[in-house]
Structures are given as C-alpha cells and as structure tokens.
Amino acid sequence: MPMTKTNERLFVVTGGPGAGKTTLLTALAAAGHRVAPEAGRAIIRDQLAIDGPALPWRDRALFAELMLSFDMRSQGEAKASPAAVFFDRGIPDTVGYLRLCGLEVPEHLDRAARAFRYARIVFAAPPWREIYAQDAERKQDFAEAERTYDAVTAAYRDHGYELVELPRADVATRTAFVLERVASIRVSLPGGSDTI
C-alpha cells in the first residue's frame, strides 16, 4: 500500500522509554501547544485499574491493538486543529514495539502506519542514562530502553520519516529546539505561517 501525504501540522516525539519525551511534551503543553498523550501509558493505567488483559506483560498483541486504536483516534481528533499538534509517540511506534517483541506486524497495522501520516520530520529522544528511571508503568531496564529506541526509530525510517535527534539537554533547550524546527518547517510550506 502506498503511503499517503504527510500532515505537516502533526509532529511526533518518539524514542525509548525514560528519554524525556513526556517531560518535553508537558513543557510544550504548558506553553499553550496542543499535545496528544502517549497511548501506551494511558492503556497501562486503564488496564491496571481494571486488572485487564491488555498489558504488555500479559498480552503484547492485544496491547498493540489498543495502542493502534488509541493513536488512530488521537490523530483523527488532531486533524481538526489548525495549529501544530505534538504527539507522545505515533502509529509507527507500535510497529517498532511489535518488532522489538519478536511478534509479527499485522498487515492492518502496516496499512495504518502508511495511511495515518504525521509531519515528515519526527523528533527522536535518544537514550539518556543520566535521566533514566523505572516506575510502575515503565518496567524496562536501560538496555531495553536502548533496544526500544533502535526499534521505533527504524520503524519511522521504514515508513518514510526523517528523524531529528533531540539534544541531551534541559527541557527548556529541548522545547526551544523543537519549536524552532517546527516554525522553520511551517514557514517553508506553501501558504505556511510562522504561527505554531
């Protein structure tokens, strides 16, 4: 299936767990930008609350299906926004997750990754040992966080995205880096605006 056109208002921040993605997105939201939450953490919270089966340590394939559904809905809602929207992960992350787990990527997931497109530039938060910490929802060790980064960034490349690595820097520096890059992309578009 050919890839559909990218949507240059929908920006993904990806990477392994514990690399500062959510902290960056929280700062963007605090500055007034629209942010779509991470599917995986939301699903884990919901499933833990009901002792549900769709947890990554119980049923990885079911967990991936719920992430796909969550991300498709998030993207559909975001398309109505005239301003930039920042996503804490996107559909190709689920492709990378399944590959990391050694599970087959279903055809419908690959079709979704090709049809539900984000901006061609994807921000990647590299593994960063100094800030990495485990918690109730993040059970991976640092080595698995590195493998996750490799798997999800490969999935984005395989789906035609260009990755821009975030600097290993404080949140203010990362926020400025992202906003400057987004502004330059938006201005370069036909009919583009410097409003993000």
PDB file of C-alpha atoms in Angstrom, residues 1 60-65 68 91-114:
ATOM      1  CA  MET A   1       0.000   0.000   0.000  1.00  0.00           C
ATOM      2  CA  ARG A  60       1.544  -7.843  23.900  1.00  0.00           C
ATOM      3  CA  ALA A  61      -0.518  -8.280  20.728  1.00  0.00           C
ATOM      4  CA  LEU A  62      -3.706  -7.072  22.450  1.00  0.00           C
ATOM      5  CA  PHE A  63      -1.780  -4.171  23.998  1.00  0.00           C
ATOM      6  CA  ALA A  64      -0.543  -3.225  20.490  1.00  0.00           C
ATOM      7  CA  GLU A  65      -4.096  -3.335  19.080  1.00  0.00           C
ATOM      8  CA  LEU A  68      -3.212   1.396  17.369  1.00  0.00           C
ATOM      9  CA  ILE A  91       1.439   4.655  14.990  1.00  0.00           C
ATOM     10  CA  PRO A  92       4.920   3.579  13.761  1.00  0.00           C
ATOM     11  CA  ASP A  93       5.915   3.209  17.436  1.00  0.00           C
ATOM     12  CA  THR A  94       3.516   0.262  17.622  1.00  0.00           C
ATOM     13  CA  VAL A  95       5.232  -1.298  14.593  1.00  0.00           C
ATOM     14  CA  GLY A  96       8.576  -0.900  16.365  1.00  0.00           C
ATOM     15  CA  TYR A  97       7.153  -2.311  19.596  1.00  0.00           C
ATOM     16  CA  LEU A  98       5.927  -5.491  17.899  1.00  0.00           C
ATOM     17  CA  ARG A  99       9.253  -5.948  16.097  1.00  0.00           C
ATOM     18  CA  LEU A 100      11.096  -5.484  19.392  1.00  0.00           C
ATOM     19  CA  CYS A 101       8.905  -8.180  20.955  1.00  0.00           C
ATOM     20  CA  GLY A 102       9.594 -10.556  18.061  1.00  0.00           C
ATOM     21  CA  LEU A 103       5.924 -10.501  17.059  1.00  0.00           C
ATOM     22  CA  GLU A 104       4.582 -10.285  13.529  1.00  0.00           C
ATOM     23  CA  VAL A 105       3.371  -6.862  12.425  1.00  0.00           C
ATOM     24  CA  PRO A 106      -0.187  -7.408  11.137  1.00  0.00           C
ATOM     25  CA  GLU A 107      -0.968  -6.078   7.667  1.00  0.00           C
ATOM     26  CA  HIS A 108      -3.638  -3.734   9.009  1.00  0.00           C
ATOM     27  CA  LEU A 109      -1.082  -2.086  11.316  1.00  0.00           C
ATOM     28  CA  ASP A 110       1.319  -1.511   8.427  1.00  0.00           C
ATOM     29  CA  ARG A 111      -1.578  -0.089   6.375  1.00  0.00           C
ATOM     30  CA  ALA A 112      -2.454   2.251   9.249  1.00  0.00           C
ATOM     31  CA  ALA A 113       1.167   3.434   9.539  1.00  0.00           C
ATOM     32  CA  ARG A 114       1.136   4.256   5.827  1.00  0.00           C
TER      33      ARG A 114
END
